Amino acid sequence: MPELPEVEVVRTILEQELKNLTIKDIFIYYEPIINGNVSDFKNALLNQKISHIERYGKFLVFVFSDVVMISHLRMEGKYYIKDKLDTTKHDHVVFLMSNGKFVHYNDTRKFGRFEILKRSEYLKKGPLSKLAAEPKDISFDSFYQAIKKSERAIKTLLLDQQVISGLGNIYVDETLFLSRIHPLKKGSRIHKDEAKELINNAVKVLNKAIKLGGTTIRSYTSSLGVTGLFQNELYVHTKEGETCPVCKTTIKKIKVGGRGTYFCPNCQVNTKIIGLTGGIASGKSTASTYILSKGYTVIDSDFIVSNLYQKNQEMLSEIASTFLIDTKDVTFKEKLAKIIFNDNNKREALNKIVHKRVYMMIEDELYKHKNEPIIFIDMPLLFEVAYQKKCDQTVLIYTTREIQLKRLIERNKLTKVDAKKRINSQMDINDKKMLADVVINNCDSIEKLHQQIDQFLEEINK
Ligand SMILES: [Zn+2]
C-alpha cells in the first residue's frame, strides 16, 4: 500500500514528466472511480494544462488554472506513463497528454478515487479539508490536544488522517519504535515530551523513506521505475520473530484496530497503572510502604501536594489572589482549610488550582518510569476526584468504620467527635468498596495485610 513517502516519490516523477503538458483526451473504463459526474470530469480537464502537482498526506493534487484533480491512491493505485494506449485489466483511466504520451491509472482493487474541485476552494471543501497537517507541518499544540483527549490507542491515532496525516501502517510502527512507545498506549497517557518525540521521529522516518524512494513491500512497487529501498532500513515492521536492534528481545506482532502491528515488548512498554486508595486510617500507607519495599514505583500524591505547597510559587500566588490570603503566613494552610471547609464552591476552586498541577506531576513521574510494566499511584481521594478513569485497576485498602474510628482516635489523639468529623468529610468507605476493582481487607493483623498484597502482586504479574 502506498504511504506518504511512496506517494511523494510518485508526485516528484509525475511532476517532472507532466508539468506544463495539456490533457488532450481521457478514456474512462471504470466509471465509479470518478467521484461525481463523468462527463463533467472530462469537460473540466480537457485542454487544460497541468501547472504543477501537489501532495497532501496520501492525496495527489494535479493543479490546473481553474480546477484541481484530486487523486487518492488508497490501497493499490499506481501510475504508468506509456508511449501508446496499452491498457490491461486493471487500468481504469487513461489521459492522453500533449506530448503524445499516455498516462495510465492502474488499480487492482479499484479503491482509488478521482475528484474535481475548484482551485479556489479545494483546501476548504472535499477530502483535503478534513485532513490534518503532516508531521513536518503540524502544530504541536493541535496534535498534542488531539491525542491527549483520546482514549484510543496511539497506533490508531497516528493512523487517523484527521489527527496527523501521511503516516501509514509501516511508518507508524517505525515511529513508535524510535519513540519507545507501546502501540496500545492510550492517547490520554502520552506525555508532552513523548508527543514531541513522536513528531520528530515521524519526520525523520518519512524523510529517510522519501530519500530512499519509499518502501517496496509485497503488493506495492513503484510503477514509475523507482524501487523503494526503505524496507532495508526497517527496525520492527514485518520483523516478527527477529531480534530488536536495540535490546535483542524478540519482536512481536499484534493486531491494533485490525492492522498488523510490530513492536519490541522490552523497548516499548505499556505501563499498567494501579490506583491505590483507602479511607482515612484504613492502613493504605502501610500497604504503600510494603509495595514500595517489593521494588515497585509508588507515586505518592500526598507527597506531591505538600511539595507543591512548599515550592510552587505560581500555584501559591494563584491561591493568594483567589482567596485573598497571605500564603507566607505560617498558619496559612489552617486558614485556607477553614475558608474551604464549609464552602463547596471555594473547595472546588482550590481543587481546580491544585489538582491540575498534581496530575501534571504524576504524568511527569509516569514518564520518568515509562519502562516499568507496573506503577502504583497512591491517592487517598482517588474516587472522590474520579481518578479511577486514569487507572487500569484500583485497589482499596479496606477496614470497617469502627476500626477506622478507633485507629484515628489512638493515632491522631483526636476526640471521638473530631475523629467522626474527619471520617465523614471523605466518601464513605463502603461506597469506595463498590467502586474498587480489588478490595484488600485490613481488619486483621499486618501479616494478613502483607499476605494479601503478596497474592495481589503475584496475580498482576501473571
Ligand atoms: Zn528492544
XYZ file of C-alpha atoms and ligand atoms in Angstrom:
463
model
C 0.000 0.000 0.000
C 1.442 3.381 -0.902
C 2.177 5.626 2.032
C 3.348 9.217 2.157
C 6.943 8.570 1.021
C 5.830 6.423 -1.914
C 3.197 8.965 -2.945
C 5.798 11.726 -2.662
C 8.132 9.757 -4.939
C 5.277 9.301 -7.435
C 4.467 13.022 -7.211
C 8.053 14.043 -7.951
C 8.263 11.828 -11.029
C 4.806 12.729 -12.364
C 5.575 16.409 -11.973
C 8.867 16.048 -13.849
C 7.115 14.202 -16.663
C 3.807 16.087 -16.903
C 4.377 19.689 -15.835
C 3.084 22.178 -18.433
C 1.548 19.432 -20.586
C -2.086 19.658 -21.652
C -4.637 16.859 -21.417
C -5.811 16.040 -24.950
C -8.112 13.103 -24.298
C -9.439 10.999 -21.412
C -10.536 7.342 -21.517
C -12.522 6.053 -18.582
C -13.018 2.289 -18.283
C -14.434 2.086 -14.770
C -16.770 4.975 -14.001
C -17.262 4.534 -10.212
C -13.618 5.527 -9.780
C -14.710 9.105 -10.584
C -16.494 10.943 -7.767
C -19.266 12.946 -9.398
C -20.460 13.140 -12.974
C -18.137 11.516 -15.541
C -18.766 13.959 -18.403
C -18.293 16.913 -16.035
C -14.982 15.328 -15.078
C -13.900 15.108 -18.714
C -15.103 18.603 -19.584
C -13.279 20.118 -16.642
C -9.943 18.617 -17.693
C -9.903 18.538 -21.499
C -7.405 21.007 -22.987
C -6.297 22.061 -19.515
C -2.609 22.458 -18.736
C -1.040 20.900 -15.638
C 0.574 23.747 -13.725
C 2.141 21.540 -11.046
C 1.351 18.591 -8.767
C 0.920 18.864 -5.006
C 0.612 16.239 -2.317
C -1.321 16.322 0.950
C -0.871 13.241 3.089
C -1.502 10.465 0.598
C -3.543 12.589 -1.835
C -2.068 13.758 -5.136
C -3.410 17.070 -6.417
C -2.979 17.909 -10.122
C -3.312 21.676 -10.307
C -4.731 23.357 -13.440
C -5.542 27.030 -13.950
C -9.100 26.945 -12.542
C -9.592 23.450 -11.169
C -7.670 20.716 -9.412
C -7.916 16.961 -9.863
C -7.525 15.096 -6.597
C -6.221 11.549 -6.942
C -6.415 9.314 -3.910
C -4.379 6.150 -4.492
C -5.796 4.305 -1.464
C -4.644 0.652 -1.405
C -3.206 -0.079 -4.840
C -3.427 2.968 -7.116
C -0.458 3.329 -9.493
C 0.506 5.434 -12.495
C 2.273 4.252 -15.630
C 3.465 6.525 -18.423
C 3.462 4.756 -21.790
C 4.143 5.713 -25.406
C 0.899 4.189 -26.634
C -2.531 3.256 -25.337
C -1.819 -0.124 -23.790
C -4.445 -0.977 -21.207
C -4.524 -4.036 -19.011
C -7.422 -5.405 -16.978
C -6.703 -3.065 -14.064
C -6.246 0.208 -15.967
C -9.307 2.345 -15.236
C -8.450 5.818 -16.512
C -6.014 6.920 -19.234
C -5.015 10.503 -20.041
C -3.548 11.385 -23.430
C -1.056 14.215 -22.961
C 0.015 16.909 -25.440
C 3.435 15.256 -25.901
C 1.711 12.116 -27.198
C 2.281 10.041 -24.040
C -0.462 8.070 -22.304
C -0.765 8.241 -18.515
C -2.420 5.035 -17.263
C -4.045 4.880 -13.853
C -3.976 1.280 -12.641
C -5.718 -0.017 -9.528
C -6.171 -3.753 -8.894
C -8.617 -3.189 -6.045
C -10.480 -0.200 -7.508
C -10.451 1.636 -4.152
C -8.730 4.739 -5.551
C -10.799 7.838 -6.377
C -10.653 10.934 -8.602
C -12.411 14.170 -7.840
C -12.541 17.610 -9.468
C -12.724 20.711 -7.280
C -12.376 24.420 -7.919
C -8.822 25.601 -7.427
C -10.064 28.402 -5.170
C -11.662 26.051 -2.647
C -10.074 22.600 -2.789
C -8.440 23.009 0.614
C -11.689 24.183 2.209
C -14.026 21.611 0.656
C -13.772 17.914 -0.084
C -11.391 15.337 1.358
C -8.468 17.699 1.962
C -10.461 19.952 4.279
C -10.668 17.179 6.861
C -7.014 16.276 6.614
C -4.689 17.223 9.472
C -1.231 18.534 8.626
C 1.572 16.041 8.122
C 4.394 15.602 10.657
C 6.737 18.237 9.223
C 3.994 20.904 9.195
C 1.734 20.041 12.115
C 1.345 22.453 15.017
C 2.481 20.742 18.178
C -0.422 22.051 20.255
C -3.150 20.831 17.920
C -1.501 17.404 17.686
C -0.975 17.091 21.432
C -4.519 18.195 22.241
C -5.999 15.755 19.734
C -4.215 12.753 21.235
C -4.469 13.907 24.851
C -8.263 13.942 24.847
C -8.499 10.456 23.342
C -8.659 7.045 24.984
C -7.839 5.352 21.671
C -4.545 3.509 21.161
C -1.716 5.753 19.966
C -1.196 3.492 16.950
C -4.801 4.073 15.855
C -4.498 7.811 16.485
C -1.353 8.130 14.376
C -3.121 6.354 11.510
C -6.073 8.765 11.765
C -5.617 11.319 8.981
C -7.690 13.840 10.934
C -5.158 13.725 13.791
C -1.969 13.713 11.713
C -1.741 12.945 8.027
C 0.563 10.897 5.881
C 1.517 8.183 8.348
C 0.525 4.676 7.303
C 0.996 1.315 8.923
C 4.711 0.856 8.180
C 5.831 4.300 9.269
C 3.685 4.378 12.409
C 5.323 1.154 13.640
C 8.779 2.580 12.978
C 7.936 5.931 14.593
C 6.567 4.254 17.731
C 9.643 2.053 17.998
C 12.023 5.014 17.761
C 9.923 6.880 20.344
C 9.878 3.840 22.673
C 6.081 3.923 22.927
C 3.855 0.844 23.015
C 1.327 0.831 20.140
C -1.563 0.224 22.561
C -0.710 3.070 24.923
C -3.736 5.337 25.224
C -3.570 8.804 23.703
C -4.519 10.370 27.037
C -1.412 8.832 28.603
C 1.072 10.225 26.111
C 3.395 12.650 27.874
C 4.103 16.012 26.277
C 7.733 15.047 25.687
C 6.630 11.782 24.095
C 4.344 13.699 21.745
C 7.336 15.820 20.718
C 9.425 12.698 20.151
C 6.639 11.201 18.054
C 6.572 14.169 15.696
C 10.369 14.379 15.451
C 10.705 10.678 14.761
C 7.847 10.663 12.253
C 9.578 13.449 10.308
C 12.884 11.563 10.425
C 11.338 8.271 9.312
C 9.392 9.864 6.443
C 12.334 11.941 5.202
C 14.600 8.946 5.155
C 11.971 6.872 3.357
C 11.423 9.591 0.727
C 15.187 9.769 0.184
C 15.282 6.018 -0.358
C 12.358 6.053 -2.776
C 9.814 4.656 -0.335
C 9.310 1.100 0.780
C 8.720 -1.819 -1.539
C 6.686 -4.355 0.364
C 4.584 -7.071 -1.221
C 1.924 -5.557 -3.429
C 3.082 -2.008 -3.913
C 6.048 -1.410 -6.134
C 6.585 1.908 -7.707
C 5.321 1.682 -11.254
C 7.371 4.598 -12.463
C 10.675 2.809 -12.482
C 11.697 3.539 -8.916
C 12.297 0.712 -6.489
C 11.983 1.812 -2.885
C 14.808 0.764 -0.601
C 13.428 1.734 2.792
C 12.442 -1.883 3.502
C 16.144 -2.470 4.166
C 16.022 0.155 6.926
C 13.010 -1.125 8.862
C 13.574 -1.778 12.566
C 10.397 -3.615 13.535
C 7.768 -3.597 10.783
C 7.472 -7.119 9.261
C 10.224 -8.308 11.649
C 8.153 -10.656 13.823
C 10.378 -13.272 15.479
C 13.575 -11.370 14.697
C 15.604 -9.619 17.385
C 15.253 -5.973 18.353
C 18.258 -3.999 17.029
C 18.487 -2.153 20.363
C 17.989 -4.811 23.058
C 17.895 -8.189 21.258
C 14.411 -9.024 22.573
C 12.211 -10.912 20.093
C 9.946 -8.590 18.109
C 6.242 -9.297 18.499
C 3.288 -8.911 16.188
C -0.189 -7.978 17.441
C -3.344 -6.540 15.866
C -4.308 -2.968 16.693
C -7.552 -1.775 15.137
C -7.306 -4.644 12.669
C -3.822 -3.656 11.494
C -0.773 -5.895 11.842
C 1.477 -4.117 14.344
C 5.104 -4.867 15.172
C 6.944 -3.737 18.302
C 9.651 -4.640 20.814
C 7.999 -5.650 24.105
C 11.088 -4.604 26.043
C 11.731 -1.197 24.468
C 8.040 -0.316 24.169
C 6.281 -0.902 27.484
C 2.605 -0.220 28.074
C 2.708 0.540 31.800
C -0.157 -0.794 33.865
C -1.300 1.942 36.235
C -2.759 0.811 39.527
C -4.553 3.294 41.755
C -4.108 2.594 45.452
C -6.546 4.156 47.862
C -8.255 3.744 51.209
C -10.277 5.561 53.802
C -8.676 7.666 56.483
C -6.711 5.412 58.896
C -7.517 2.307 56.857
C -3.859 1.270 56.509
C -3.195 2.491 52.990
C 0.172 3.982 53.936
C 1.288 0.683 55.452
C 0.274 -1.060 52.239
C 2.020 1.557 50.138
C 5.280 1.198 52.089
C 5.125 -2.563 51.686
C 4.563 -2.346 47.903
C 7.485 0.073 47.651
C 9.687 -2.408 49.550
C 8.829 -5.009 46.901
C 10.576 -2.868 44.287
C 7.593 -1.142 42.672
C 7.390 2.539 41.948
C 4.667 4.122 44.056
C 3.778 7.685 43.128
C 2.620 9.402 46.315
C 0.043 12.085 45.557
C 0.093 13.477 49.122
C 3.828 13.997 48.819
C 3.303 15.791 45.504
C 0.658 18.047 47.064
C 2.820 19.022 50.026
C 5.736 19.663 47.681
C 3.579 21.969 45.601
C 2.550 23.936 48.704
C 6.197 24.308 49.677
C 7.763 25.118 46.348
C 5.322 26.046 43.609
C 5.247 29.861 43.660
C 2.911 30.061 40.697
C 0.321 27.933 42.494
C 0.743 29.841 45.749
C 0.174 33.185 44.092
C -2.907 31.818 42.336
C -4.216 30.710 45.746
C -3.302 34.074 47.286
C -5.209 36.046 44.674
C -8.209 33.700 44.576
C -8.760 33.512 48.346
C -7.230 36.876 49.331
C -4.906 35.165 51.749
C -1.243 35.667 52.638
C 0.496 32.431 51.672
C 3.677 33.450 53.503
C 1.817 33.395 56.819
C 2.887 30.276 58.783
C -0.715 29.461 59.643
C -1.901 29.928 56.057
C -2.830 26.297 55.483
C -5.068 26.192 58.550
C -6.699 29.437 57.451
C -7.222 28.056 53.971
C -8.724 24.863 55.411
C -11.229 26.969 57.348
C -12.157 29.004 54.280
C -12.999 25.951 52.206
C -14.397 23.751 54.962
C -17.999 24.909 54.741
C -17.990 26.284 51.230
C -18.230 23.844 48.358
C -17.626 26.488 45.683
C -14.430 27.579 47.343
C -13.335 23.997 47.854
C -13.845 23.342 44.174
C -11.938 26.476 43.236
C -8.996 25.310 45.332
C -9.152 21.803 43.886
C -9.052 23.252 40.404
C -5.886 25.162 41.210
C -4.131 22.256 42.925
C -5.321 19.152 41.081
C -4.270 20.092 37.552
C -0.731 20.538 38.876
C -0.831 17.273 40.787
C -1.964 15.430 37.646
C 0.816 17.006 35.615
C 3.407 15.954 38.168
C 2.013 12.432 38.210
C 2.369 12.395 34.422
C 5.975 13.521 34.753
C 6.635 10.695 37.221
C 4.973 8.141 34.946
C 7.110 9.387 32.067
C 10.282 9.056 34.167
C 9.385 5.428 34.858
C 7.924 4.643 31.429
C 9.855 1.387 31.059
C 8.293 -0.180 34.156
C 5.440 -2.601 33.482
C 3.532 -1.765 36.693
C 3.318 1.523 38.587
C 1.167 2.344 41.622
C -0.387 5.723 42.318
C -1.158 6.226 45.988
C -4.078 8.660 46.193
C -6.321 8.986 49.272
C -9.123 10.794 47.426
C -8.863 8.734 44.244
C -12.592 8.040 43.954
C -13.600 11.498 45.184
C -11.775 13.054 42.210
C -12.756 10.205 39.833
C -9.120 9.352 39.121
C -10.053 5.702 38.528
C -10.668 6.554 34.871
C -6.939 7.180 34.508
C -6.023 3.840 36.102
C -6.103 0.322 34.701
C -7.095 -1.062 38.055
C -7.936 0.264 41.526
C -7.109 -1.296 44.864
C -8.872 -0.285 48.065
C -7.335 -0.926 51.465
C -10.491 -1.525 53.410
C -11.346 -1.516 57.050
C -14.621 -1.070 58.912
C -15.789 2.326 60.128
C -15.412 1.133 63.720
C -11.754 0.240 63.234
C -11.169 3.481 61.313
C -12.572 5.422 64.245
C -10.566 3.507 66.829
C -7.277 3.904 64.897
C -7.873 7.575 64.270
C -8.539 8.330 67.937
C -5.402 6.438 69.008
C -3.091 7.558 66.207
C -4.056 11.208 65.895
C -5.082 11.708 69.530
C -8.478 13.008 68.451
C -11.713 13.144 70.397
C -14.413 10.804 69.161
C -16.414 13.738 67.788
C -13.467 15.151 65.842
C -12.471 11.724 64.548
C -16.012 11.153 63.285
C -15.979 14.535 61.585
C -12.765 13.630 59.770
C -14.174 10.307 58.607
C -17.415 11.923 57.461
C -15.567 14.509 55.368
C -14.498 11.697 52.990
C -16.549 9.418 50.789
C -17.941 6.533 52.844
C -15.532 3.591 52.784
C -18.388 1.259 51.859
C -19.116 3.376 48.783
C -15.447 3.152 47.854
C -15.702 -0.603 48.225
C -18.336 -0.640 45.498
C -16.079 1.317 43.128
C -12.808 -0.551 43.672
C -11.658 -3.372 41.379
C -9.805 -5.112 44.190
C -10.537 -4.847 47.909
C -7.817 -5.756 50.391
C -9.236 -6.308 53.817
C -7.203 -4.734 56.600
C -9.316 -5.566 59.635
C -6.820 -8.091 60.918
C -3.040 -8.154 61.512
C -0.296 -6.513 59.442
C 0.879 -10.007 58.427
C -2.533 -10.711 56.936
C -2.340 -7.404 55.051
C 1.088 -8.288 53.639
C -0.100 -11.743 52.646
C -2.987 -10.332 50.638
C -0.728 -7.802 48.937
C 1.743 -10.566 48.004
C -1.099 -12.508 46.483
C -2.303 -9.484 44.529
C 1.207 -8.743 43.221
C 1.571 -12.329 42.102
C -1.761 -12.074 40.308
C -0.956 -8.902 38.340
C 2.439 -10.220 37.290
C 0.941 -13.273 35.628
Zn 14.109 -3.687 22.173
